[in-house]
C-alpha cells in the first residue's frame, strides 16, 4: 500500500505507519507538510490513499484536498486528526474528503481505508469500462478512426463556431472503387488489411487540417473546417487522388485502389453535418457513375434523382458483397465435329426474393453506376479459374468467352485486371476470348483499337459480339485487331424462313472469310438453323439446341461426353 501522509509531526507519522503495518499492510509511504511537498509527491507517484492531519503550522487538510483535486487524481482522502470539530469535518466531506477519523482510533481507521480503497477500485473499473465503451461506440476498431456518430459530433462543434464567423468549409465523401472485388478474390482479411492502409494514407493526406472518419465499409469522409477558396478545396481533392496512384502492397501483392469522391461546401450546399454528408455522397455517386477514379462537386439538382439511384445501387452492391452473383456456362460447339470447343460465361444474380435474375435485369444498372468494373473482373476471374480447372481435368484447350462492357473497355485498368487474372489463375491466354459488342467497338475507335492491340499482345482473342446489329462498314472493321465475328441471335432466329436474315448471314460469312476471321453464330435453336449455318461454312455455334447456360457441375458430365477434339 502506497500511503501519502500529510502530517507535520514525524512521531505521529511513524505511529500511524506502525498501526497500518500491524494490520498486515506492506507499506510504502511519504510524509509531507507543505504545499510544495504535497505537489511534488502527487506528481512523482500514484498513491493508494492520502491520510491527512487537519491543522499544521504551514498547511491544512483543506489545502491538501484542494491540491489533490487539482491534480485530477482519484485517490481516497481521509482526514486523521485529533482536533477537528464536527462542522469542519462535515464541510471537508462535502468538499470531497472521503472520511475523517480521530487520531489514535486505529480500530476505525483501518476499515475506513479498506473501504475507501475498494470504492476507489470500483470507480476506476467503472471509468475504464466507460472509456472502453466510448471507444467502441465512437471509433472504428479496424482503423482507429472516428465512426460516423463521432464525426458528426466533431463537425457539429466546428460548424457551430463557424456559423459565427461565416467562413466556408468543405465536406469530402470518399468511396473506394474495388474493395468488394478484393474481398471476394482474396478474402476479408486481405480486404481489412487494405482498409487499414487506405485509412493510413488518408490520415497522411488530411493531417491536422481536417477531420477524417470511416463512415461505412469502404466509405470515408473528410471535413475541412476552414477553406480559403475553391482552389484550396480542389487542391486537397487532387492531393488525395494523387496519393492513390501509388499501389498498396500487402503480402507481396500489389493492389491498385481507385476512389470516387464527392465534394460539397458549407454553407452553400448544406448548413448542418447530415445535409453536407448526404450531398457529398450523392456527388460521389455521380462521380462513380460518370467515370470512376474521379471527383465531382455537388450541384443542387442532383439531390432527388441520385437518392433513388443510391437505393438501387446499394441493393446491387450488397448482392455483390454477399456473393449472390454466379456464373453459368453455355457450351460452344464445333460445326463440323459437334464437339465442345469452349463455353461462354454468363453472369446471373441469385436474388433472395426474386430468384435467378438474368443479366439484362442488372448489368445495365451495374454499367451505369460503374459497378460493372468489379462485377466484370469477378466474372473474368471465376471464368478463368473454372476453365483452368477444366484444363487440369484434361479438357485443354477448351476456350472461355467472357463479355466485356463498354465501361470496362473504356478503363485503362482493364489491361491490368486481365493480366492479373491470367497470372493468378494460370490460364493459357490463348484460351481466353473477350466478347465486345459491335456498337461498343465503334464508340471511340482510336482508344478501342489501342486497347484491343494491348489485349491481343497478351495472347488473348477478341470477338465482336452481337455482330450485324451495329452497321459497321467493311473498311471500318478492317482496322480493328479482331479474331472472331459472333453473329447476333436475331439473325440466326429466322435464318431458315426469312430471306433477308439468311442473306445477311451469308454476307457476314463471306466478309469474315475475306478478313480471315472465324465465325460463330449464337442463338441456334433448331437443326434447320444448324444445317444452314453449316452450309455457310460457319465455324462454331452456340444455342439452346446444344445446351442452355448451365452451372459448371451440370456441364461437366456433358463435356466429358463431347470432349473437344
Ligand atoms: P450475349 O452476350 O448476347 O449472350 C448471349 C445471350 O443469349 C445469353 O443471354 C444466352 O443465355 C442467350 N442464349 C443462348 N442461346 C440461346 C438460344 O438458343 N436462343 C435464345 N433466344 N437465347 C439464347 P443471357 O445469359 O440472358 O445474357 C444476356 C446478356 O447479358 C448477354 O448477351 C451479355 O450481353 C450480358 N452479359 C451476360 N453476362 C455478362 C457479363 O459477365 N458481363 C457483361 N458485361 N455482360 C454480360
Ligand atoms: Ca456474349
Ligand atoms: Ca451476343
CSV table of C-alpha atoms and ligand atoms in Angstrom, one decimal, residues 465-466 488-489 522, ligand 3:
chain,number,residue,atom,x,y,z
A,465,UNK,CA,-20.5,-9.8,-80.1
A,466,UNK,CA,-24.0,-9.2,-81.5
A,488,UNK,CA,-26.3,-11.9,-83.3
A,489,UNK,CA,-29.1,-14.2,-82.4
A,522,UNK,CA,-25.3,-17.6,-81.4
B,3,LIG,CA1,-24.5,-11.9,-78.3
